[in-house]
Coordinates of C-alpha atoms in Angstrom, one line a residue:
X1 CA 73.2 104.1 126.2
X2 CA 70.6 103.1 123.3
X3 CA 74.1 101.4 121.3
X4 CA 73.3 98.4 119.4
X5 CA 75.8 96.4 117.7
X6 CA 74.1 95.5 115.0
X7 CA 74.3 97.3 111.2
X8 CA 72.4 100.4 110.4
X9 CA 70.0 100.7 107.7
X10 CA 69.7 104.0 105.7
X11 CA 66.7 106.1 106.0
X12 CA 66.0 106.7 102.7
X13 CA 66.8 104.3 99.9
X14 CA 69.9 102.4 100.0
X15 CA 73.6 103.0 101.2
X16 CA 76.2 102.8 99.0
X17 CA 77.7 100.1 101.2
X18 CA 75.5 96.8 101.4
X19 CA 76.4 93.1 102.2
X20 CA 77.2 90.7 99.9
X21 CA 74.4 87.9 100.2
X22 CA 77.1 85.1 99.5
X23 CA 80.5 86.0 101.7
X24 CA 79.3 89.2 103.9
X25 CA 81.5 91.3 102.7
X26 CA 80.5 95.2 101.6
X27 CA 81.1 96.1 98.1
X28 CA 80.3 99.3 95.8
X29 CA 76.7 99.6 94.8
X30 CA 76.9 98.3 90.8
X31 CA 73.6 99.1 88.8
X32 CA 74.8 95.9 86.9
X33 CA 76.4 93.6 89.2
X34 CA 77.3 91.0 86.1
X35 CA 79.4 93.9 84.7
X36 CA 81.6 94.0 87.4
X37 CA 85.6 92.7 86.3
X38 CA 87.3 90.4 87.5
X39 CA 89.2 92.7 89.6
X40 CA 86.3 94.2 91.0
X41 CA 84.8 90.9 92.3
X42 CA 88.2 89.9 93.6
X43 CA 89.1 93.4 95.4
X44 CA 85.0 92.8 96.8
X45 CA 86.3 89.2 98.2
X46 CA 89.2 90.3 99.7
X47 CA 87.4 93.3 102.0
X48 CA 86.4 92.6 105.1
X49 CA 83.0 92.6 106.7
X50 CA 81.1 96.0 107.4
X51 CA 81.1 94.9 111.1
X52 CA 84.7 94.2 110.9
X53 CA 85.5 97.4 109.2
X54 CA 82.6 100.2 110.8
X55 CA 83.8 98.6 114.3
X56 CA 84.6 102.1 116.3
X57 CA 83.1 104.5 113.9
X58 CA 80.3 105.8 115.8
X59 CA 78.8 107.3 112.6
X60 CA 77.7 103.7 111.2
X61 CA 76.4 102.6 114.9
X62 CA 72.5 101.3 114.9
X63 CA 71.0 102.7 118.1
X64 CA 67.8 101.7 120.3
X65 CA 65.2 104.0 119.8
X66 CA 63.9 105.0 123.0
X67 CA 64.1 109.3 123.4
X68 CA 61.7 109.6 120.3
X69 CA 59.0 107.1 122.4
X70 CA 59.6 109.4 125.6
X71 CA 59.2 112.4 123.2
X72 CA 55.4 111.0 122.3
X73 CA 54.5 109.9 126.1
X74 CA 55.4 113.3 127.4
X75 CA 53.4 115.1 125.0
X76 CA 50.6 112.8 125.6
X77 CA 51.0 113.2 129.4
X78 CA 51.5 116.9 129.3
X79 CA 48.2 117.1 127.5
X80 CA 46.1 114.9 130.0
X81 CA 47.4 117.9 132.4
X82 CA 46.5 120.4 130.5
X83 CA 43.0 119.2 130.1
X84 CA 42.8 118.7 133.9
X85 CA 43.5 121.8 134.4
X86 CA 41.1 123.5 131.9
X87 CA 38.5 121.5 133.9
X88 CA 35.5 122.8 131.5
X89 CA 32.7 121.8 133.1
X90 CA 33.1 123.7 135.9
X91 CA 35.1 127.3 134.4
X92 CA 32.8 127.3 131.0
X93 CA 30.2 124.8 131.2
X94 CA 29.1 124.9 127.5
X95 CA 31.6 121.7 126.9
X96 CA 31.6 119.1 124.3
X97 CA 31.7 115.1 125.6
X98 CA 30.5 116.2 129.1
X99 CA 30.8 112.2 129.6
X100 CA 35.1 112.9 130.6
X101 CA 33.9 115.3 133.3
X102 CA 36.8 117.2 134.1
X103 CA 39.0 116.5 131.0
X104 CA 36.0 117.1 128.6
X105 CA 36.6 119.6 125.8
X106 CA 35.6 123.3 124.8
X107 CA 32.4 124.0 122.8
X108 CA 33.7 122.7 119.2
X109 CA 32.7 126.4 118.3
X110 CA 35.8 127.7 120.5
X111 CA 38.1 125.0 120.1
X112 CA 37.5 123.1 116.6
X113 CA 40.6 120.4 117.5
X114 CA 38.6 119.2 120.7
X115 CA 41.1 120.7 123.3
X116 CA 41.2 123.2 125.4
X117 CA 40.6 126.5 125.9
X118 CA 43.2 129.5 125.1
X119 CA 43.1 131.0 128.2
X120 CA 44.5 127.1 129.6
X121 CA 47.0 127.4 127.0
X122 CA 48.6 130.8 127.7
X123 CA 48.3 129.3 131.3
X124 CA 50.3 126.3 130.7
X125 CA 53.0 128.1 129.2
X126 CA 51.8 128.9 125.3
X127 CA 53.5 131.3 123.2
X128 CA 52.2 134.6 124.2
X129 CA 55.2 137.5 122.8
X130 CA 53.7 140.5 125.0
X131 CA 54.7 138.0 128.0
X132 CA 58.2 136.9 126.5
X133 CA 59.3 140.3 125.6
X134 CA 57.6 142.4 128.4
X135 CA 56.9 139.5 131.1
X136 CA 60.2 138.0 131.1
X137 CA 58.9 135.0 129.7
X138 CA 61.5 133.8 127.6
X139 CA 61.0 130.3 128.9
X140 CA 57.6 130.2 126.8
X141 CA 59.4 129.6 123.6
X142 CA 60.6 126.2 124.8
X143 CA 57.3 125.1 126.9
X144 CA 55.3 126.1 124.2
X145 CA 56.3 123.2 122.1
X146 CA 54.9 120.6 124.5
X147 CA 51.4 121.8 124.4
X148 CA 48.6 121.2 122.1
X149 CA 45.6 122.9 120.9
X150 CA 43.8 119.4 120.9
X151 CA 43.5 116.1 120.1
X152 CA 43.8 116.6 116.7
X153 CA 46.5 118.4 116.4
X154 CA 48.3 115.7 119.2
X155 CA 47.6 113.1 117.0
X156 CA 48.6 114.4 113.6
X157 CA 52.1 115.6 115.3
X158 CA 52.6 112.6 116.9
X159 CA 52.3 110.3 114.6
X160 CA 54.3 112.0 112.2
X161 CA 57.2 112.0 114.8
X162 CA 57.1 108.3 115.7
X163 CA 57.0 107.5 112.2
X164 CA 59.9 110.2 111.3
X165 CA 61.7 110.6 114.9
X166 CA 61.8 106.7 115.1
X167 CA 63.9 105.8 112.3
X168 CA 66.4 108.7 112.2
X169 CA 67.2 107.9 116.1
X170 CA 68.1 104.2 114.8
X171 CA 70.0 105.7 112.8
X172 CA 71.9 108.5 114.4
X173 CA 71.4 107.8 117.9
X174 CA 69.1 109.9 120.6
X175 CA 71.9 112.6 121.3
X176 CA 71.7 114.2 117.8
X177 CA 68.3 113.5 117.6
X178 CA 67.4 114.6 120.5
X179 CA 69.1 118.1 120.3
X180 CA 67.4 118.4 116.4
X181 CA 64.3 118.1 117.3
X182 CA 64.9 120.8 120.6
X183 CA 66.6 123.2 119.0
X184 CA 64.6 122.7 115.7
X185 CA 61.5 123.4 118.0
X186 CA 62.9 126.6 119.6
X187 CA 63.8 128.1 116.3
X188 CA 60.4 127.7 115.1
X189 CA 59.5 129.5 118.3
X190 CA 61.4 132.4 117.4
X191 CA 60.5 132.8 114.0
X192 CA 56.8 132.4 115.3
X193 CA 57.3 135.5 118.0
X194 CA 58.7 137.5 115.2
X195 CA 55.4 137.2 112.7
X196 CA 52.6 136.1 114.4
X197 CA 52.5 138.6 118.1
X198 CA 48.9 138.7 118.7
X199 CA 48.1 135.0 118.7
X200 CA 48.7 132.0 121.7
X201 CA 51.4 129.5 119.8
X202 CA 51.3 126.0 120.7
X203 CA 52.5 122.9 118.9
X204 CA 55.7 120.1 118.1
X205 CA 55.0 121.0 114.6
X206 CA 58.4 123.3 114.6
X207 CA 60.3 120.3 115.6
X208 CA 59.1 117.7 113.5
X209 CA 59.6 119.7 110.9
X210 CA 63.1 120.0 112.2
X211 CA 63.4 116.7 111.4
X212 CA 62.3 116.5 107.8
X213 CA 64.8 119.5 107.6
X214 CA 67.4 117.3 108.9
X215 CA 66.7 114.1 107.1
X216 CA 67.2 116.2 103.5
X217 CA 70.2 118.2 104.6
X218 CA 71.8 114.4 105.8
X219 CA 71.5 113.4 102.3
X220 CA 73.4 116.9 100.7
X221 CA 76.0 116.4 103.6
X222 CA 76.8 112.7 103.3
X223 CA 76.4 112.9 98.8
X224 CA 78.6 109.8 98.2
X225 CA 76.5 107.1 100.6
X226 CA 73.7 107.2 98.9
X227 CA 72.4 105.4 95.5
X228 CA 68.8 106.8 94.9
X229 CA 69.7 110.5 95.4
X230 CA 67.6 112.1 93.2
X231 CA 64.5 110.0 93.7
X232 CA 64.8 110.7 98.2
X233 CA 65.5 114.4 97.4
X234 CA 62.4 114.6 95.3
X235 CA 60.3 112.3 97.9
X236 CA 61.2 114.6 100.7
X237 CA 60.9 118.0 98.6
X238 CA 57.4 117.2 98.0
X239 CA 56.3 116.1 101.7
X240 CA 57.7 118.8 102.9
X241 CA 56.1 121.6 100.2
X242 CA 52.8 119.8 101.0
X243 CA 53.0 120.2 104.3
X244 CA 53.7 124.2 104.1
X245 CA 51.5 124.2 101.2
X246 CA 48.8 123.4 103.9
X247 CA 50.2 125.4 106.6
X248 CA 48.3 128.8 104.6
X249 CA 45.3 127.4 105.6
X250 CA 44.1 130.2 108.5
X251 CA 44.9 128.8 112.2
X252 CA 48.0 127.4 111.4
X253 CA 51.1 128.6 112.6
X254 CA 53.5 128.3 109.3
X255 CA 56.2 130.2 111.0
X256 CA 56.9 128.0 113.3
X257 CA 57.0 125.3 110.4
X258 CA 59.0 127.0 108.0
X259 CA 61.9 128.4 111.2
X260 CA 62.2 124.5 112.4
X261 CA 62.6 123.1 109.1
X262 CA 65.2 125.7 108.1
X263 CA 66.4 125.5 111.9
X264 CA 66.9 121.8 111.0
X265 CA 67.9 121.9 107.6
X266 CA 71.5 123.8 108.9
X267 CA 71.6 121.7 111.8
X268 CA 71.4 118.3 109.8
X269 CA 74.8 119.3 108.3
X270 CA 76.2 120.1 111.1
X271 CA 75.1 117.0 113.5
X272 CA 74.2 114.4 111.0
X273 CA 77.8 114.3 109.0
X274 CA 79.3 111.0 108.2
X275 CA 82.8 110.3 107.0
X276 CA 82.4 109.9 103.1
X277 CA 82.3 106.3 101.3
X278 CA 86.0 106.5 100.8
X279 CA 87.0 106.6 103.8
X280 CA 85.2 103.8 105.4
X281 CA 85.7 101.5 102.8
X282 CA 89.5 102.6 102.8
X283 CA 89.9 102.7 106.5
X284 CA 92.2 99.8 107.8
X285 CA 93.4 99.4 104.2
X286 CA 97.4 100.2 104.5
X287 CA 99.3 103.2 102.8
X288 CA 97.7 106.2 102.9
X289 CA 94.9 107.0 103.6
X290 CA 92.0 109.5 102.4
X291 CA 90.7 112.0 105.1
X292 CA 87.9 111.8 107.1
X293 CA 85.6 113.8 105.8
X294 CA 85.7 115.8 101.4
X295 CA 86.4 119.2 101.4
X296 CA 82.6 119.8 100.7
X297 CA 81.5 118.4 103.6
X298 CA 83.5 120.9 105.8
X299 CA 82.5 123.8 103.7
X300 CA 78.8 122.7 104.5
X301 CA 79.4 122.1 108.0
X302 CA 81.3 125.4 108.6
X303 CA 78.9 127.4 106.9
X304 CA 76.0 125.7 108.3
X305 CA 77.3 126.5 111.8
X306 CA 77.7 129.8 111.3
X307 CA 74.7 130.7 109.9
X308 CA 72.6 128.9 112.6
X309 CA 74.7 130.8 115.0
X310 CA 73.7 134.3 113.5
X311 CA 70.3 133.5 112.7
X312 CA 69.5 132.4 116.6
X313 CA 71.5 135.6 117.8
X314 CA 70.0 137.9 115.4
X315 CA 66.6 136.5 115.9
X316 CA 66.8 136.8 120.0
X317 CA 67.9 140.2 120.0
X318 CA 64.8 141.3 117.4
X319 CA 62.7 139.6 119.5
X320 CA 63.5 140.7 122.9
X321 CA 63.6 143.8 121.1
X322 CA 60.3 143.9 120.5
X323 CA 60.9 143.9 116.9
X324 CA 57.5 143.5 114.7
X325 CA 59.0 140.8 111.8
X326 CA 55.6 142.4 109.8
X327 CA 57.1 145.9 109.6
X328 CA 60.3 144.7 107.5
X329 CA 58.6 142.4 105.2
X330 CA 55.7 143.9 104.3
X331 CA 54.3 140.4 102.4
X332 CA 55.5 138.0 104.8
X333 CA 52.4 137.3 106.7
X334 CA 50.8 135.3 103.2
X335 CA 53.7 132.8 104.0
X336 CA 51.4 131.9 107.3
X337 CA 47.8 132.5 105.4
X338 CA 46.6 133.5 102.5
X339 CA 43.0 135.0 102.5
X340 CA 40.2 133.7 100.5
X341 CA 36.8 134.5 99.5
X342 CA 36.0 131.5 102.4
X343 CA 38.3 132.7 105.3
X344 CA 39.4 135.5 106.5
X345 CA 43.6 136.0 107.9
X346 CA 42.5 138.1 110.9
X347 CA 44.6 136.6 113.4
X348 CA 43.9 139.3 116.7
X349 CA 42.7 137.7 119.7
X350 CA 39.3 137.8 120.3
X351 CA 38.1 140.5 122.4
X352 CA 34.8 141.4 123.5
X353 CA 32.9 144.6 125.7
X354 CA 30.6 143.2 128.3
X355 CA 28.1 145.1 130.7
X356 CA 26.2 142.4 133.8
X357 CA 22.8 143.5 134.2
X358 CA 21.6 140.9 137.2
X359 CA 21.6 137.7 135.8
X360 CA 22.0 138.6 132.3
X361 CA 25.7 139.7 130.4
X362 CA 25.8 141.6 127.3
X363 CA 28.6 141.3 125.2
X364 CA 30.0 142.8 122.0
X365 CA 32.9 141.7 119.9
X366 CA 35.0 144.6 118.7
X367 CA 36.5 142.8 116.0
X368 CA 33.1 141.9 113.8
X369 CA 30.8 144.0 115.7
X370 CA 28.4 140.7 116.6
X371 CA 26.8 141.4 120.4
X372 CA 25.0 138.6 122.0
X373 CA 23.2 138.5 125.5
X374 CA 23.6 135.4 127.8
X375 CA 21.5 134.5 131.0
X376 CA 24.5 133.7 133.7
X377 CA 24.9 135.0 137.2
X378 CA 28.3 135.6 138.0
X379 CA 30.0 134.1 134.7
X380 CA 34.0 133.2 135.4
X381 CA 36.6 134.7 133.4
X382 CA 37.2 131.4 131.5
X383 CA 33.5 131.2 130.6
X384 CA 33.3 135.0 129.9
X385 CA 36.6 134.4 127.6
X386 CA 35.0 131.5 126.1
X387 CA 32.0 133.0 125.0
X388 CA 33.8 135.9 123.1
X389 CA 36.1 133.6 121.1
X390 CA 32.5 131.9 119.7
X391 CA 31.2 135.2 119.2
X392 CA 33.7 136.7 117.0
X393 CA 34.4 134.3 115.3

C-alpha cells in the first residue's frame, strides 16, 4: 500500500547513483565527469537502468506519502476535541476570542499559546507521572503526544512534520516511518516522566524530533550512497542544536526533545538501512557477488538495537519505579532550562489556598505568595484552577 514504481530521490543531497541524462543508465557519482576513462564510460554504458536493476529491492522503492498527512489531520482533529471540551466560556469565563463560543481559548495570561486550559489537558490524557506511576496510567505516555497546549505549538509541530515526515515517507515508505515517529514519541515520553514530574506534558515535539534523529543516523548507516556527506551532516547538526538550543527557554519540555531524537537517532540505524552502493550496482552482475549489507553497517545496526532495547527497559522500570531522574544527575534539569535574570525555572504546578466568603473568593498562591480576591458566586473548579495559574505566575 503507498508503493510507487517510480525512482526515489534522496533526502538530503544527492545519491551516489543518479541517471545518465543521455542512455538512462546509473553510473558512479564523478566530481569531474570529463575525467572519466574510457573504461569507465564503457562499463557506465553497458549497466542497466536503475529501474531495471533496483526492481525488487524494497530499500530503493519511492512510496505515496499518505500516514505522515493522517499524522497532521489527527492532531488537528484531536485538538478541535480538546477545545470542545475545555468549553471556556462556560467552566472559566475570563476567555480570549469569546467570538468561537465554545472552542474559544484561556485568558492569554493562563495559556500564552491560545489553547486550552491544563486542567483539559491532564483530562484528555496529558502527561501527568503521579497518575502513570500511581494511577496506572501508563497509557498517558502515548496519548500525550497527540495533544497540544495551543495553536501555536500545533502549528509550529506540524509544519515541521509535513515538511520533515513528508519526504522521509517518500522515501522509506509509511511502515518505518510510521513506527519512527511512534516510538520516537514514546521515548520522549519516558525521558520526560523521568525529569520533569511535577508538570502536565503535551506535544509531537518528541516525535518529530525522532525524525531529525532518524534522518542523520540514515546517513551514518547508509555512508557509501551519499555524495555531499559532510555538508547534510553539518545542515542537520545545526537544526537540530538550534532547536534544543531553544528548548532551555522556560515552558518547554527539552526532555522529551532530546529522548525522541536520541530514541530516533538508534532507531534510524536500525529501520532506515540500505544495502551499500556495491551491492546494488553489482547485483545481477554474474560471479560473485558482494554481501548485502558492510560489516559496519551490521555493527551499527546490532548495537543500535541493543541499546534502544536497554534504554526503553531501563527507563520503564525507573519510571514505574517512581524513580526521580533529578536525584541521580544533580545538573540535569539546565538541559530543560536554564534560569536567567528574566525567567525563573520553577516548573511546580500552580497551587493556590482559597477561603468563599458569600460572593467573594480569596485566594493565595503558595508558590510567590501573591493573594487576590475575586467577586464570583459559586466559582467551578476549572475557573477556580484558572485563576491560580494567572496568579502565580
Amino acid at each position: 500500500m503507498g508503493e510507487k514504481d517510480s525512482e526515489t530521490a534522496p533526502i538530503w543531497g544527492k545519491t551516489r547513483q543518479r541517471e545518465s541524462s543521455n542512455n538512462n543508465n546509473i553510473h558512479p557519482m564523478d566530481l569531474e565527469s570529463s575525467s572519466l576513462s574510457g573504461q569507465q564510460r564503457s562499463l557506465n554504458r553497458s549497466r542497466s537502468s536503475y529501474d531495471e536493476r533496483g526492481r525488487g529491492v524494497k530499500e530503493f522503492r519511492s512510496w505515496f506519502p499518505w500516514l505522515i498527512p493522517c499524522f497532521v489531520v489527527a492532531n488537528v482533529v484531536v485538538f478541535v476535541i480538546t477545545m470542545y471540551v475545555n468549553n471556556c466560556p462556560k467552566k472559566s469565563g475570563d476567555c480570549f476570542a469569546d467570538f468561537l463560543g465554545r472552542f474559544s481559548f484561556q485568558n492569554t495570561r493562563e495559556n500564552p499559546l491560545l489553547g486550552p486550559s491544563s486542567l483539559t489537558l491532564q483530562t484528555m490524557g496529558g502527561l501527568d507521572v503521579k497518575k502513570v506511576v500511581k494511577g496506572d496510567e501508563g497509557w498517558r505516555l502515548l496519548s500525550c503526544n497527540w495533544l497540544h497546549g495551543g495553536v501555536v505549538h500545533l502549528l509550529v509541530n506540524m509544519l515541521t512534520l509535513l515538511f520533515i515526515g513528508i519526504r522521509m515517507e517518500r522515501e522509506f515508505g509509511f511502515i518505518r516511518i510510521g513506527l519512527l515517529y511512534l516510538i520516537s514519541g514514546f521515548g520522549g515520553s519516558i525521558l520526560s516522566a523521568l525529569f520533569l514530574r511535577s508538570n502536565i506534558s503535551v506535544g509531537a515535539s518528541g516525535a518529530v524530533f525522532g525524525l531529525l534523529g532518524g534522518m542523520l543516523s540514515e546517513i551514518f548507516i547508509n555512508w557509501t550512497i551519499y555524495s555531499n556527506k559532510v555538508v547534510t551532516i553539518i545542515t542537520l547538526v545545526i537544526i537540530v542544536a538550534v532547536n534544543l538550543g531553544l528548548g532551555v527557554l522556560p515552558g518547554v519540555d527539552n526532555f522529551a526533545h532530546i529522548g525522541g531524537f536520541a530514541t530516533g537517532f538508534l532507531l534510524g540505524f536500525v529501520l532506515l538501512i540500505r544495502p551499500h552502493y556495491g551491492w546494488i550496482n553489482q547485483r545481477n552482475a554474474p560471479g560473485v557477488k558482494p554481501h548485502r549489507f558492510k560489516m559496519y553497517q551490521g555493527i551499527l545496526w546490532t548495537v543500535s538495537l541493543l541499546l534502544l532495547v536497554a534504554g526503553f527497559i531501563v527507563g520503564l522500570i525507573s519510571l514505574f519505579n517512581n524513580v526521580d531522574g533529578n536525584e541521580h544527575c544533580s545538573w540535569c534539569h539546565y538541559l530543560s532550562c536554564i534560569p536567567t535574570s528574566k525567567w525563573s525555572c520553577n516548573r511546580e504546578p500552580a497551587s493556590c489556598t482559597r477561603s468563599q466568603s458569600g460572593n467573594q473568593l480569596s485566594m493565595t498562591c503558595l508558590r510567590n505568595g501573591k493573594s487576590a480576591s475575586y467577586i464570583l458566586p459559586n466559582p467551578s473548579d476549572s475557573r477556580i484552577n484558572s485563576l491560580c495559574v494567572q496568579l502565580c505566575r
